[in-house]
GROMACS .gro file of C-alpha atoms in nm:
model
  431
    1MET     CA    1  -1.295   5.586  -0.287
    2PRO     CA    2  -1.201   5.192  -0.434
    3PRO     CA    3  -1.507   5.080  -0.771
    4VAL     CA    4  -1.822   4.926  -0.698
    5THR     CA    5  -1.946   4.789  -0.893
    6SER     CA    6  -2.339   4.712  -0.886
    7ALA     CA    7  -2.544   4.434  -0.860
    8ILE     CA    8  -2.484   4.220  -1.227
    9SER     CA    9  -2.559   3.948  -1.283
   10LEU     CA   10  -2.310   3.678  -1.410
   11ASN     CA   11  -2.272   3.338  -1.550
   12VAL     CA   12  -1.987   3.256  -1.318
   13HIS     CA   13  -1.721   2.906  -1.435
   14PRO     CA   14  -1.889   2.636  -1.081
   15SER     CA   15  -1.481   2.555  -1.034
   16ARG     CA   16  -1.464   3.013  -0.961
   17THR     CA   17  -1.381   2.998  -0.619
   18GLU     CA   18  -1.161   2.711  -0.652
   19LEU     CA   19  -0.943   2.792  -0.881
   20HIS     CA   20  -0.887   3.153  -0.787
   21GLU     CA   21  -0.839   3.073  -0.400
   22GLU     CA   22  -0.577   2.769  -0.502
   23LEU     CA   23  -0.321   3.036  -0.542
   24HIS     CA   24  -0.354   3.123  -0.137
   25SER     CA   25  -0.377   2.730  -0.065
   26ARG     CA   26  -0.125   2.590   0.166
   27PRO     CA   27   0.003   2.886   0.264
   28SER     CA   28   0.373   2.913   0.444
   29PRO     CA   29   0.351   2.845   0.926
   30LEU     CA   30   0.467   3.124   1.143
   31VAL     CA   31   0.665   2.984   1.282
   32GLU     CA   32   0.823   3.115   1.669
   33THR     CA   33   1.139   2.983   1.792
   34PRO     CA   34   1.313   2.824   1.928
   35CYS     CA   35   1.055   2.517   1.853
   36THR     CA   36   1.080   2.145   1.804
   37ILE     CA   37   0.843   2.027   1.455
   38SER     CA   38   0.788   1.691   1.421
   39HIS     CA   39   0.603   1.638   1.034
   40ILE     CA   40   0.502   1.327   0.890
   41ALA     CA   41   0.374   1.268   0.502
   42VAL     CA   42   0.173   0.991   0.387
   43GLN     CA   43   0.017   0.775   0.121
   44VAL     CA   44  -0.336   0.740   0.129
   45GLY     CA   45  -0.529   0.621  -0.058
   46ALA     CA   46  -0.882   0.635  -0.172
   47GLU     CA   47  -1.025   0.470   0.160
   48GLU     CA   48  -0.751   0.613   0.379
   49ARG     CA   49  -0.865   0.937   0.201
   50ALA     CA   50  -1.261   0.988   0.265
   51ALA     CA   51  -1.201   0.882   0.715
   52GLU     CA   52  -0.882   1.158   0.656
   53ARG     CA   53  -1.201   1.413   0.782
   54ALA     CA   54  -1.328   1.215   1.070
   55TYR     CA   55  -0.993   1.112   1.169
   56LEU     CA   56  -0.899   1.497   1.245
   57GLY     CA   57  -1.269   1.550   1.363
   58GLU     CA   58  -1.153   1.310   1.583
   59LEU     CA   59  -0.875   1.494   1.699
   60CYS     CA   60  -1.042   1.805   1.772
   61THR     CA   61  -1.310   1.643   1.955
   62ARG     CA   62  -1.080   1.531   2.233
   63PHE     CA   63  -0.981   1.880   2.280
   64ASP     CA   64  -1.331   2.115   2.202
   65ALA     CA   65  -1.168   2.244   1.873
   66ASN     CA   66  -1.363   2.303   1.518
   67PRO     CA   67  -1.324   1.983   1.256
   68PRO     CA   68  -1.192   2.120   0.888
   69ARG     CA   69  -1.437   2.157   0.665
   70GLU     CA   70  -1.626   1.899   0.369
   71GLY     CA   71  -1.334   1.907   0.095
   72ALA     CA   72  -1.078   2.114   0.299
   73SER     CA   73  -0.718   2.058   0.123
   74CYS     CA   74  -0.588   2.189   0.448
   75PHE     CA   75  -0.633   2.260   0.817
   76TYR     CA   76  -0.403   2.442   1.028
   77GLN     CA   77  -0.555   2.403   1.440
   78THR     CA   78  -0.364   2.522   1.719
   79PHE     CA   79  -0.420   2.243   2.019
   80GLY     CA   80  -0.289   2.360   2.349
   81GLY     CA   81   0.076   2.276   2.296
   82PHE     CA   82   0.075   2.246   2.023
   83GLU     CA   83  -0.005   2.414   1.656
   84LEU     CA   84  -0.172   2.092   1.378
   85ARG     CA   85  -0.028   2.170   0.965
   86TRP     CA   86  -0.274   1.893   0.818
   87GLU     CA   87  -0.228   1.953   0.415
   88LYS     CA   88  -0.370   1.684   0.160
   89HIS     CA   89  -0.202   1.603  -0.163
   90THR     CA   90  -0.210   1.469  -0.499
   91GLU     CA   91  -0.100   1.160  -0.319
   92PHE     CA   92  -0.037   1.220   0.031
   93SER     CA   93  -0.102   1.437   0.293
   94THR     CA   94   0.075   1.592   0.548
   95TYR     CA   95   0.131   1.618   0.942
   96THR     CA   96   0.354   1.819   1.071
   97PHE     CA   97   0.372   1.955   1.431
   98ILE     CA   98   0.611   2.220   1.555
   99GLN     CA   99   0.491   2.299   1.881
  100ARG     CA  100   0.751   2.585   2.106
  101VAL     CA  101   1.003   2.546   2.404
  102LEU     CA  102   1.217   2.733   2.597
  103GLY     CA  103   1.577   2.609   2.590
  104ASP     CA  104   1.795   2.442   2.376
  105PRO     CA  105   1.530   2.265   2.083
  106LEU     CA  106   1.784   1.948   2.057
  107ARG     CA  107   1.764   1.830   2.440
  108GLN     CA  108   1.336   1.813   2.308
  109ALA     CA  109   1.141   1.550   2.277
  110GLY     CA  110   0.996   1.596   1.979
  111ALA     CA  111   0.680   1.783   1.892
  112LEU     CA  112   0.444   1.498   2.010
  113THR     CA  113   0.513   1.496   2.334
  114GLN     CA  114   0.166   1.657   2.348
  115VAL     CA  115  -0.004   1.494   2.027
  116PRO     CA  116  -0.212   1.132   2.235
  117GLY     CA  117  -0.029   0.877   2.133
  118ASP     CA  118  -0.332   0.601   1.985
  119TRP     CA  119  -0.505   0.893   1.779
  120LEU     CA  120  -0.159   0.931   1.669
  121ALA     CA  121  -0.117   0.472   1.579
  122LYS     CA  122  -0.455   0.507   1.432
  123MET     CA  123  -0.311   0.729   1.103
  124PRO     CA  124  -0.479   0.653   0.778
  125GLY     CA  125  -0.218   0.639   0.553
  126LYS     CA  126   0.155   0.437   0.522
  127VAL     CA  127   0.450   0.656   0.622
  128THR     CA  128   0.639   0.748   0.371
  129THR     CA  129   0.855   1.052   0.536
  130ALA     CA  130   0.941   1.084   0.941
  131LEU     CA  131   1.117   1.313   1.093
  132HIS     CA  132   1.147   1.551   1.391
  133LEU     CA  133   1.337   1.894   1.315
  134ALA     CA  134   1.428   2.168   1.599
  135PHE     CA  135   1.477   2.487   1.490
  136SER     CA  136   1.763   2.644   1.719
  137CYS     CA  137   1.812   3.068   1.759
  138ALA     CA  138   2.166   3.012   1.933
  139GLU     CA  139   2.459   3.264   1.868
  140GLY     CA  140   2.717   3.147   1.700
  141PRO     CA  141   2.752   2.746   1.602
  142ILE     CA  142   2.607   2.486   1.771
  143ASP     CA  143   2.897   2.222   1.938
  144PRO     CA  144   2.981   1.930   1.752
  145ALA     CA  145   2.951   1.704   2.063
  146GLU     CA  146   2.541   1.766   2.044
  147LEU     CA  147   2.522   1.750   1.671
  148ASP     CA  148   2.717   1.394   1.694
  149ARG     CA  149   2.452   1.333   2.034
  150TYR     CA  150   2.155   1.405   1.830
  151PHE     CA  151   2.281   1.254   1.544
  152GLU     CA  152   2.359   0.947   1.715
  153LYS     CA  153   2.675   1.062   1.560
  154GLN     CA  154   2.592   0.914   1.198
  155PRO     CA  155   2.787   1.118   0.935
  156LEU     CA  156   2.661   1.464   0.879
  157ARG     CA  157   2.539   1.675   0.550
  158GLY     CA  158   2.480   2.013   0.615
  159GLY     CA  159   2.499   2.338   0.452
  160VAL     CA  160   2.442   2.755   0.520
  161VAL     CA  161   2.190   2.894   0.352
  162ARG     CA  162   1.913   3.121   0.228
  163GLN     CA  163   2.194   3.340   0.164
  164GLY     CA  164   2.436   3.285   0.436
  165THR     CA  165   2.147   3.369   0.774
  166ALA     CA  166   2.106   2.955   0.856
  167TYR     CA  167   2.279   2.681   0.855
  168LEU     CA  168   2.072   2.344   0.828
  169TYR     CA  169   2.220   1.987   0.895
  170SER     CA  170   2.112   1.677   0.839
  171SER     CA  171   2.229   1.266   0.832
  172PHE     CA  172   1.971   1.169   0.592
  173ARG     CA  173   1.876   0.863   0.781
  174LEU     CA  174   1.717   0.661   1.020
  175HIS     CA  175   1.742   0.686   1.392
  176SER     CA  176   1.594   0.513   1.657
  177ASP     CA  177   1.323   0.639   1.678
  178GLY     CA  178   1.206   0.555   1.345
  179PHE     CA  179   1.259   0.875   1.266
  180GLY     CA  180   1.500   1.169   1.047
  181ARG     CA  181   1.689   1.474   1.197
  182ILE     CA  182   1.712   1.861   1.028
  183VAL     CA  183   1.906   2.107   1.268
  184LEU     CA  184   1.830   2.473   1.151
  185GLN     CA  185   2.015   2.766   1.319
  186ALA     CA  186   1.891   3.125   1.302
  187ARG     CA  187   1.889   3.415   1.446
  188ASP     CA  188   1.711   3.749   1.392
  189LEU     CA  189   1.452   3.572   1.171
  190THR     CA  190   1.053   3.646   1.129
  191PRO     CA  191   0.788   3.451   1.256
  192LEU     CA  192   0.734   3.403   0.838
  193GLN     CA  193   1.119   3.358   0.700
  194ALA     CA  194   1.069   3.124   0.998
  195GLY     CA  195   0.781   2.933   0.878
  196ARG     CA  196   0.929   2.959   0.506
  197LEU     CA  197   1.262   2.865   0.589
  198VAL     CA  198   1.082   2.552   0.721
  199GLN     CA  199   0.918   2.476   0.500
  200ARG     CA  200   1.110   2.453   0.220
  201VAL     CA  201   1.310   2.244   0.420
  202LEU     CA  202   1.018   2.004   0.492
  203GLU     CA  203   0.943   1.987   0.176
  204VAL     CA  204   1.262   1.843  -0.013
  205GLU     CA  205   1.222   1.541   0.248
  206THR     CA  206   0.934   1.501   0.164
  207TYR     CA  207   0.939   1.495  -0.277
  208ARG     CA  208   1.271   1.294  -0.198
  209LEU     CA  209   1.145   1.013  -0.092
  210MET     CA  210   0.830   1.077  -0.292
  211ALA     CA  211   1.037   0.996  -0.611
  212LEU     CA  212   1.226   0.743  -0.466
  213LEU     CA  213   0.878   0.552  -0.461
  214ALA     CA  214   0.934   0.447  -0.831
  215LEU     CA  215   1.286   0.303  -0.798
  216PRO     CA  216   1.193  -0.036  -0.576
  217VAL     CA  217   0.962  -0.101  -0.860
  218ALA     CA  218   1.179  -0.034  -1.192
  219ARG     CA  219   1.408  -0.290  -0.930
  220ARG     CA  220   1.121  -0.559  -0.951
  221ILE     CA  221   1.045  -0.503  -1.347
  222THR     CA  222   1.369  -0.488  -1.467
  223PRO     CA  223   1.443  -0.841  -1.482
  224ASP     CA  224   1.142  -0.946  -1.683
  225VAL     CA  225   1.251  -0.681  -1.875
  226ARG     CA  226   1.546  -0.782  -1.943
  227THR     CA  227   1.368  -1.124  -2.035
  228THR     CA  228   1.102  -0.925  -2.220
  229GLU     CA  229   1.422  -0.839  -2.385
  230ARG     CA  230   1.594  -1.091  -2.510
  231GLU     CA  231   1.290  -1.321  -2.592
  232LEU     CA  232   1.222  -1.035  -2.914
  233ALA     CA  233   1.485  -1.044  -3.008
  234ARG     CA  234   1.555  -1.395  -3.054
  235ILE     CA  235   1.177  -1.457  -3.185
  236THR     CA  236   1.272  -1.128  -3.475
  237GLN     CA  237   1.575  -1.342  -3.536
  238GLU     CA  238   1.325  -1.621  -3.609
  239LEU     CA  239   1.128  -1.459  -3.751
  240THR     CA  240   1.402  -1.384  -4.083
  241HIS     CA  241   1.361  -1.745  -4.171
  242ALA     CA  242   0.983  -1.866  -4.097
  243GLU     CA  243   0.801  -1.943  -4.424
  244GLU     CA  244   0.566  -2.162  -4.287
  245GLU     CA  245   0.273  -1.999  -4.232
  246THR     CA  246   0.241  -2.245  -3.934
  247ASP     CA  247   0.539  -2.148  -3.769
  248GLN     CA  248   0.444  -1.802  -3.857
  249ARG     CA  249   0.126  -1.745  -3.670
  250ALA     CA  250   0.313  -1.936  -3.398
  251LEU     CA  251   0.508  -1.606  -3.397
  252LEU     CA  252   0.306  -1.495  -3.382
  253ASP     CA  253   0.120  -1.541  -3.083
  254GLU     CA  254   0.427  -1.490  -2.895
  255LEU     CA  255   0.422  -1.173  -2.999
  256SER     CA  256   0.099  -1.100  -2.884
  257LYS     CA  257   0.228  -1.226  -2.550
  258LEU     CA  258   0.540  -1.045  -2.512
  259ALA     CA  259   0.322  -0.748  -2.580
  260ALA     CA  260   0.041  -0.861  -2.288
  261ARG     CA  261   0.323  -0.812  -2.022
  262VAL     CA  262   0.494  -0.513  -2.159
  263GLU     CA  263   0.137  -0.336  -2.186
  264ARG     CA  264   0.069  -0.441  -1.889
  265HIS     CA  265   0.431  -0.327  -1.693
  266ARG     CA  266   0.374  -0.026  -1.853
  267SER     CA  267  -0.052   0.046  -1.745
  268ASP     CA  268   0.116  -0.020  -1.407
  269THR     CA  269   0.385   0.235  -1.374
  270THR     CA  270   0.359   0.533  -1.612
  271TYR     CA  271   0.177   0.754  -1.321
  272ARG     CA  272   0.469   0.571  -1.074
  273PHE     CA  273   0.717   0.696  -1.311
  274ALA     CA  274   0.550   1.048  -1.402
  275ALA     CA  275   0.517   1.171  -1.066
  276THR     CA  276   0.866   1.028  -1.011
  277ASN     CA  277   1.028   1.263  -1.261
  278ALA     CA  278   0.747   1.615  -1.100
  279TYR     CA  279   0.923   1.585  -0.733
  280TYR     CA  280   1.187   1.509  -0.849
  281ASP     CA  281   1.154   1.898  -1.017
  282LEU     CA  282   1.048   2.037  -0.718
  283VAL     CA  283   1.367   1.802  -0.453
  284GLU     CA  284   1.570   2.040  -0.697
  285GLU     CA  285   1.331   2.346  -0.696
  286ARG     CA  286   1.368   2.419  -0.403
  287ILE     CA  287   1.733   2.350  -0.296
  288GLN     CA  288   1.761   2.543  -0.549
  289GLU     CA  289   1.516   2.848  -0.325
  290LEU     CA  290   1.710   2.772  -0.057
  291GLY     CA  291   2.050   2.952  -0.126
  292GLU     CA  292   2.302   2.707  -0.024
  293GLY     CA  293   2.607   2.805   0.066
  294LYS     CA  294   2.909   2.550   0.219
  295ILE     CA  295   3.081   2.491   0.589
  296PRO     CA  296   3.434   2.329   0.577
  297GLY     CA  297   3.479   1.989   0.621
  298LEU     CA  298   3.078   1.871   0.550
  299GLN     CA  299   2.962   1.769   0.199
  300SER     CA  300   2.604   1.983   0.123
  301ILE     CA  301   2.336   1.906   0.116
  302ARG     CA  302   2.237   2.029  -0.258
  303VAL     CA  303   2.608   1.751  -0.361
  304PHE     CA  304   2.446   1.489  -0.220
  305ILE     CA  305   2.122   1.487  -0.282
  306GLU     CA  306   2.263   1.514  -0.613
  307ARG     CA  307   2.471   1.196  -0.587
  308ARG     CA  308   2.263   0.982  -0.409
  309LEU     CA  309   1.904   1.077  -0.549
  310ALA     CA  310   2.004   1.082  -0.914
  311PRO     CA  311   2.059   0.776  -1.035
  312GLY     CA  312   1.787   0.629  -0.876
  313ILE     CA  313   1.578   0.910  -1.057
  314ARG     CA  314   1.762   0.786  -1.403
  315THR     CA  315   1.772   0.420  -1.296
  316CYS     CA  316   1.395   0.465  -1.295
  317ASN     CA  317   1.361   0.696  -1.574
  318ALA     CA  318   1.624   0.399  -1.796
  319VAL     CA  319   1.329   0.094  -1.704
  320ARG     CA  320   1.034   0.322  -1.836
  321ASP     CA  321   1.223   0.467  -2.156
  322ARG     CA  322   1.339   0.069  -2.234
  323LEU     CA  323   0.913  -0.055  -2.162
  324GLU     CA  324   0.882   0.246  -2.470
  325GLY     CA  325   1.125   0.132  -2.663
  326LEU     CA  326   0.988  -0.241  -2.630
  327SER     CA  327   0.684  -0.174  -2.740
  328GLY     CA  328   0.766   0.008  -3.079
  329ARG     CA  329   1.014  -0.303  -3.168
  330ILE     CA  330   0.710  -0.560  -3.052
  331SER     CA  331   0.490  -0.355  -3.227
  332GLN     CA  332   0.689  -0.341  -3.555
  333ALA     CA  333   0.787  -0.717  -3.548
  334SER     CA  334   0.392  -0.734  -3.486
  335GLU     CA  335   0.271  -0.586  -3.807
  336LEU     CA  336   0.549  -0.680  -4.042
  337LEU     CA  337   0.456  -1.067  -3.944
  338ARG     CA  338   0.123  -0.994  -4.006
  339ALA     CA  339   0.168  -0.861  -4.329
  340ARG     CA  340   0.372  -1.162  -4.409
  341VAL     CA  341   0.088  -1.446  -4.318
  342GLU     CA  342  -0.195  -1.214  -4.502
  343LEU     CA  343   0.040  -1.239  -4.726
  344SER     CA  344   0.084  -1.563  -4.810
  345ILE     CA  345  -0.329  -1.587  -4.723
  346GLN     CA  346  -0.380  -1.343  -5.024
  347GLY     CA  347  -0.163  -1.668  -5.238
  348GLN     CA  348  -0.331  -1.949  -5.088
  349ASN     CA  349  -0.683  -1.739  -5.222
  350ARG     CA  350  -0.567  -1.726  -5.566
  351GLU     CA  351  -0.418  -2.075  -5.564
  352LEU     CA  352  -0.834  -2.129  -5.452
  353LEU     CA  353  -0.952  -1.954  -5.681
  354THR     CA  354  -0.708  -2.048  -5.969
  355SER     CA  355  -0.839  -2.433  -5.849
  356MET     CA  356  -1.208  -2.332  -5.858
  357ASN     CA  357  -1.230  -2.150  -6.215
  358ARG     CA  358  -1.109  -2.443  -6.310
  359ARG     CA  359  -1.372  -2.669  -6.214
  360SER     CA  360  -1.576  -2.464  -6.293
  361GLU     CA  361  -1.476  -2.539  -6.650
  362VAL     CA  362  -1.453  -2.887  -6.624
  363GLN     CA  363  -1.824  -2.871  -6.527
  364LEU     CA  364  -1.906  -2.615  -6.808
  365ARG     CA  365  -1.809  -2.885  -6.968
  366LEU     CA  366  -1.906  -3.138  -6.903
  367GLN     CA  367  -2.304  -2.972  -6.926
  368GLN     CA  368  -2.291  -2.893  -7.208
  369ALA     CA  369  -2.144  -3.255  -7.317
  370VAL     CA  370  -2.499  -3.413  -7.051
  371GLU     CA  371  -2.700  -3.078  -7.301
  372GLY     CA  372  -2.585  -3.269  -7.649
  373LEU     CA  373  -2.643  -3.628  -7.482
  374SER     CA  374  -2.960  -3.524  -7.418
  375VAL     CA  375  -3.089  -3.394  -7.747
  376VAL     CA  376  -2.989  -3.692  -7.885
  377ALA     CA  377  -3.109  -3.914  -7.619
  378MET     CA  378  -3.495  -3.712  -7.621
  379THR     CA  379  -3.514  -3.667  -7.984
  380TYR     CA  380  -3.399  -4.124  -7.942
  381TYR     CA  381  -3.716  -4.118  -7.864
  382LEU     CA  382  -3.981  -3.924  -7.953
  383MET     CA  383  -3.813  -4.027  -8.344
  384GLY     CA  384  -3.926  -4.384  -8.162
  385LEU     CA  385  -4.360  -4.232  -8.080
  386LEU     CA  386  -4.294  -4.044  -8.462
  387GLY     CA  387  -4.253  -4.428  -8.570
  388TYR     CA  388  -4.605  -4.522  -8.372
  389LEU     CA  389  -4.750  -4.285  -8.508
  390TYR     CA  390  -4.644  -4.312  -8.901
  391GLU     CA  391  -4.747  -4.652  -8.864
  392GLY     CA  392  -5.110  -4.536  -8.701
  393LEU     CA  393  -5.197  -4.375  -9.063
  394ALA     CA  394  -5.058  -4.630  -9.319
  395TRP     CA  395  -5.219  -4.830  -9.139
  396THR     CA  396  -5.535  -4.568  -9.206
  397GLY     CA  397  -5.477  -4.543  -9.537
  398LEU     CA  398  -5.262  -4.240  -9.605
  399PRO     CA  399  -4.989  -4.251  -9.844
  400LEU     CA  400  -4.683  -4.187  -9.543
  401ASP     CA  401  -4.342  -4.242  -9.762
  402LYS     CA  402  -4.218  -4.367  -9.313
  403LYS     CA  403  -3.775  -4.302  -9.485
  404ILE     CA  404  -3.883  -3.955  -9.633
  405GLY     CA  405  -4.092  -3.916  -9.348
  406PHE     CA  406  -3.806  -3.967  -9.069
  407ALA     CA  407  -3.507  -3.796  -9.318
  408ILE     CA  408  -3.774  -3.454  -9.252
  409ALA     CA  409  -3.847  -3.514  -8.824
  410VAL     CA  410  -3.486  -3.560  -8.742
  411PRO     CA  411  -3.355  -3.219  -8.790
  412VAL     CA  412  -3.642  -3.103  -8.749
  413VAL     CA  413  -3.770  -3.288  -8.316
  414MET     CA  414  -3.341  -3.248  -8.287
  415LEU     CA  415  -3.358  -2.850  -8.283
  416ALA     CA  416  -3.714  -2.821  -8.137
  417VAL     CA  417  -3.566  -3.039  -7.718
  418TRP     CA  418  -3.277  -2.821  -7.811
  419LYS     CA  419  -3.423  -2.486  -7.789
  420VAL     CA  420  -3.623  -2.684  -7.508
  421ILE     CA  421  -3.353  -2.724  -7.307
  422HIS     CA  422  -3.157  -2.453  -7.344
  423GLY     CA  423  -3.487  -2.190  -7.243
  424VAL     CA  424  -3.519  -2.446  -6.966
  425ARG     CA  425  -3.142  -2.362  -6.794
  426ARG     CA  426  -3.114  -2.027  -6.892
  427ARG     CA  427  -3.501  -2.007  -6.702
  428ILE     CA  428  -3.269  -2.145  -6.333
  429GLU     CA  429  -2.986  -1.945  -6.497
  430GLN     CA  430  -3.117  -1.653  -6.461
  431PRO     CA  431  -3.095  -1.424  -6.048
   0.00000   0.00000   0.00000
């Protein structure tokens, strides 16, 4: 008997159930063969993401089926003659339609024949991947003429997958209906095995195109990156000859504009370039899981994708690295130029302080000279007053000698005046 835990009150993390169920989200489909499959991947924004549940609910209403639950990351439902598998990813969603067929699936019209066309036309988002997959369980190799007809005589790539138990063909091109096309041929696979194989093949194509979303962005900004590199080289060269502060400030202003331009590109592309590498890693993982072997006369899926996809990924990485390098070099040049400007300003400040010190010394000397003249002038006027005093006292009959009195009074008056002026100045200068 399995252990039974009695009721225990535990402080459960709010995301525990979500984390536990993550391993079981988006399971492989159970695919009955032969069948046709139509797969559409759409890149969605915030508004389109919010509209997806209502969009799926509209289809459920038409077929009297239960709609997806609120916040669901996947939805699987059978609608009469077809099955819909909707899955939500970080920046895109996939709609996979599976239809069991009788006879040769390569001669069927695809899995969208029973899906309402007006409903399909309102699908939220922008289509990045749209393909039809024909899964045959016929014995023996497929007639090359039949493959030419199905792929509209486009050059084929293919391989033996799943350790030699299945064949995979694709042209990796858009056909007359705007869809890509893939053929799988296998016998004696269980629905789960067939579903896993289909899932890996569809993910290779979906992630391949999502990985390439950054390539047009990289190509668009490459001319501006090249121009910025040339401008930075010019500024760096002029930096060695810029001695005047005005020239240095002008160069610093140019560097600031370059930095703003580069950081704008980085902020616009950081997520896209990071997603590109993540998708590319997933493509390589899925191809590895296919266990592909070679079909004589055909280029293998692995070789084709490595030769055609890898250069685009390297281009994106090169542009990303150039932007990062530009950002670092602009920062270094700005710091160097800013240091030179600061040194120049410090030199000007030292000269200004020296000039102010000289002016202070001159003002002090002038002040001292004025004080000396003030003492003399005030002494002169005070002695004049004393003269009147002596004359008045002499008129009263006192025996006073005016010359001797003046000789004694002059130094006393001068000292008194100096002390008064000096005391007033000290009180003024005190904080």
